[in-house]
Short mmCIF file of C-alpha atoms in Angstrom, two decimals:
data_model
loop_
_atom_site.label_atom_id
_atom_site.label_comp_id
_atom_site.label_asym_id
_atom_site.label_seq_id
_atom_site.Cartn_x
_atom_site.Cartn_y
_atom_site.Cartn_z
CA ALA A 243 29.15 -2.91 -18.77
CA GLN A 244 28.86 0.75 -17.84
CA GLU A 245 32.60 0.78 -16.92
CA LEU A 246 33.65 -0.69 -20.32
CA GLU A 247 31.02 1.01 -22.36
CA ILE A 248 29.44 -1.94 -23.69
CA PRO A 249 25.57 -1.90 -24.00
CA LEU A 250 23.67 -4.14 -21.76
CA ILE A 251 20.03 -4.94 -22.44
CA THR A 252 18.31 -6.39 -19.27
CA PHE A 253 14.98 -8.09 -18.79
CA SER A 254 15.14 -7.02 -15.17
CA GLN A 255 12.00 -5.32 -13.62
CA THR A 256 14.00 -3.48 -10.99
CA SER A 257 13.28 0.33 -10.80
CA GLY A 258 16.28 2.43 -11.16
CA ILE A 259 18.64 -0.20 -12.99
CA THR A 260 18.83 2.20 -16.15
CA ASP A 261 20.09 4.75 -13.81
CA VAL A 262 23.51 3.18 -13.83
CA GLY A 263 24.38 4.86 -16.94
CA GLY A 264 23.88 5.31 -20.64
CA TYR A 265 24.96 1.95 -21.60
CA ILE A 266 22.22 0.06 -19.37
CA PHE A 267 18.87 -0.47 -20.93
CA ARG A 268 15.73 -2.35 -19.90
CA ASN A 269 13.62 -4.36 -22.06
CA SER A 270 10.72 -4.84 -19.35
CA ILE A 271 8.30 -2.84 -17.35
CA THR A 272 8.60 -2.16 -13.91
CA PRO A 273 6.00 -2.71 -11.44
CA ASN A 274 5.61 0.89 -11.00
CA MET A 275 5.14 1.63 -14.90
CA GLN A 276 2.61 -1.21 -15.02
CA ALA A 277 0.57 0.40 -12.08
CA LYS A 278 0.73 3.75 -13.67
CA THR A 279 -0.41 2.27 -17.09
CA LEU A 280 -3.31 0.13 -15.60
CA ALA A 281 -4.38 3.20 -13.42
CA GLU A 282 -4.33 5.63 -16.52
CA TYR A 283 -6.24 3.08 -18.59
CA ALA A 284 -9.02 2.42 -15.84
CA VAL A 285 -9.40 6.04 -15.30
CA TYR A 286 -9.00 7.61 -18.43
CA ASP A 287 -10.11 5.08 -20.79
CA LEU A 288 -12.83 3.16 -18.80
CA GLY A 289 -13.99 6.03 -16.70
CA ILE A 290 -13.49 4.17 -13.41
CA SER A 291 -12.49 6.17 -10.13
CA ARG A 292 -13.57 4.00 -7.18
CA PHE A 293 -11.42 0.71 -6.91
CA ALA A 294 -11.16 -2.31 -4.65
CA VAL A 295 -7.95 -4.26 -4.23
CA LEU A 296 -7.79 -8.02 -3.27
CA TYR A 297 -4.11 -8.68 -2.96
CA PRO A 298 -1.98 -11.51 -1.63
CA GLU A 299 -0.25 -10.99 1.57
CA THR A 300 3.31 -11.19 0.13
CA ALA A 301 5.70 -8.81 -0.74
CA TYR A 302 4.82 -9.04 -4.40
CA GLY A 303 1.00 -8.43 -3.63
CA ARG A 304 1.79 -5.56 -1.24
CA SER A 305 4.11 -3.73 -3.43
CA ARG A 306 1.60 -4.09 -6.39
CA ALA A 307 -1.38 -3.05 -4.48
CA ALA A 308 0.74 0.04 -2.97
CA SER A 309 1.83 1.15 -6.22
CA PHE A 310 -1.71 0.74 -7.88
CA LYS A 311 -3.22 2.73 -4.90
CA ALA A 312 -0.60 5.64 -5.18
CA GLU A 313 -1.55 5.77 -9.06
CA VAL A 314 -4.95 5.93 -8.73
CA GLU A 315 -5.02 8.64 -6.21
CA LYS A 316 -2.43 10.93 -8.24
CA LEU A 317 -5.34 10.52 -10.87
CA GLY A 318 -8.03 11.76 -8.34
CA GLY A 319 -9.31 8.09 -7.84
CA GLU A 320 -10.02 6.13 -4.95
CA ILE A 321 -9.34 2.81 -3.24
CA ALA A 322 -12.65 2.14 -1.62
CA LYS A 323 -11.67 -1.33 0.06
CA ALA A 324 -8.67 -3.30 0.40
CA GLU A 325 -8.41 -6.69 1.38
CA ASN A 326 -5.53 -9.11 1.61
CA TYR A 327 -5.36 -13.18 1.74
CA SER A 328 -2.82 -15.79 2.34
CA ALA A 329 -0.65 -16.77 -0.34
CA LYS A 330 -1.83 -20.49 0.03
CA THR A 331 -5.44 -19.75 0.07
CA LYS A 332 -8.09 -21.28 -2.36
CA ASP A 333 -11.20 -20.00 -0.66
CA PHE A 334 -11.73 -16.37 -0.99
CA SER A 335 -15.38 -16.42 0.25
CA GLY A 336 -14.33 -14.42 3.36
CA ASN A 337 -12.58 -11.67 1.34
CA ILE A 338 -15.42 -11.58 -1.16
CA ARG A 339 -18.16 -11.49 1.52
CA SER A 340 -15.97 -8.70 3.44
CA ILE A 341 -15.40 -6.48 0.12
CA PHE A 342 -18.96 -6.70 -1.14
CA SER A 343 -20.47 -6.53 2.40
CA ILE A 344 -22.44 -9.85 2.03
CA LYS A 345 -23.67 -10.59 5.28
CA ASN A 346 -24.70 -14.38 4.73
CA ASP A 347 -22.96 -17.25 3.03
CA VAL A 348 -25.46 -18.23 0.79
CA GLY A 349 -24.71 -18.11 -3.19
CA ARG A 350 -26.57 -18.77 -6.31
CA GLY A 351 -28.48 -21.98 -6.49
CA ASN A 352 -28.97 -22.23 -2.71
CA ASP A 353 -32.62 -22.50 -1.11
CA GLU A 354 -31.90 -19.78 1.43
CA GLU A 355 -32.61 -16.32 1.10
CA PHE A 356 -29.72 -14.27 -0.52
CA ILE A 357 -28.66 -10.95 0.17
CA ALA A 358 -27.30 -9.28 -2.66
CA PRO A 359 -23.72 -7.91 -2.81
CA THR A 360 -23.08 -4.15 -2.12
CA VAL A 361 -20.80 -2.88 -4.97
CA ASP A 362 -19.64 0.50 -3.91
CA PHE A 363 -16.79 0.60 -6.45
CA GLU A 364 -16.33 0.03 -10.24
CA ALA A 365 -13.39 -2.13 -10.55
CA LEU A 366 -11.58 -4.89 -8.39
CA PHE A 367 -7.80 -5.12 -8.87
CA ILE A 368 -6.39 -8.25 -8.17
CA PRO A 369 -2.48 -8.08 -8.45
CA ASP A 370 -1.69 -12.00 -8.44
CA TYR A 371 -1.23 -14.54 -10.97
CA TYR A 372 -3.56 -16.14 -13.40
CA ASP A 373 -4.08 -19.32 -11.02
CA LYS A 374 -5.45 -17.28 -8.41
CA ALA A 375 -7.56 -15.07 -10.61
CA SER A 376 -9.06 -18.11 -12.15
CA LEU A 377 -10.16 -19.02 -8.65
CA ILE A 378 -11.49 -15.68 -7.58
CA ALA A 379 -13.64 -15.16 -10.55
CA PRO A 380 -15.74 -18.08 -10.09
CA GLN A 381 -16.34 -17.46 -6.66
CA LEU A 382 -17.51 -13.72 -7.56
CA ALA A 383 -20.08 -15.31 -9.73
CA PHE A 384 -21.10 -17.55 -7.00
CA TYR A 385 -21.78 -14.54 -4.71
CA ASN A 386 -23.92 -12.99 -7.74
CA VAL A 387 -21.21 -10.26 -8.09
CA SER A 388 -21.43 -8.77 -11.36
CA GLY A 389 -20.91 -5.39 -13.26
CA THR A 390 -17.50 -4.89 -11.57
CA GLN A 391 -14.49 -4.69 -13.87
CA LEU A 392 -11.64 -7.15 -12.83
CA LEU A 393 -8.14 -5.61 -13.36
CA GLY A 394 -5.01 -7.37 -13.12
CA GLY A 395 -1.43 -7.30 -14.01
CA ASN A 396 0.81 -9.18 -16.27
CA GLY A 397 0.64 -12.08 -13.99
CA TRP A 398 -2.62 -12.50 -15.86
CA ASP A 399 -1.08 -12.85 -19.02
CA SER A 400 -1.83 -16.62 -19.87
CA GLN A 401 -4.42 -18.64 -21.67
CA LYS A 402 -4.68 -20.68 -18.73
CA LEU A 403 -6.54 -18.03 -16.99
CA ILE A 404 -9.29 -18.47 -19.57
CA ASP A 405 -9.03 -22.25 -19.57
CA MET A 406 -9.17 -22.62 -15.83
CA GLY A 407 -11.89 -19.97 -15.27
CA ASP A 408 -13.89 -20.97 -18.05
CA ARG A 409 -16.72 -18.49 -18.55
#
């Protein structure tokens, strides 16, 4: 398309694709653009400076977590904690207990004494899709985690997140 001077509009998220030449256009945001926009929104609009990241141990998860970390640090913010999980997991209790320094495995509704979570950051970034976010959010509620802003990328853009996660 560039050689023949035919305009090409691509939906590719690949960084640098428009560097091919003046006839190549992208109608999609790259992961780095998304990380930059999300970090700026969190820092500038929400006033958040300390973050945690809970990401899948996949190329997608690692790259999104790294991009977000780089953008947060450029803005003077900090990633206080980061945890990864297997892409196939449905039980995030170990990750949640680790991130929030919960020493026991007792949640709301149990008879044992509950040790409240330690929250030393303001937002939790989960660079995964709606299906995982809808599993993580209720588990956070189970461990009495509240007041922490949840952040995600375009993988969360689905009504199914609301439907699956309920309240």
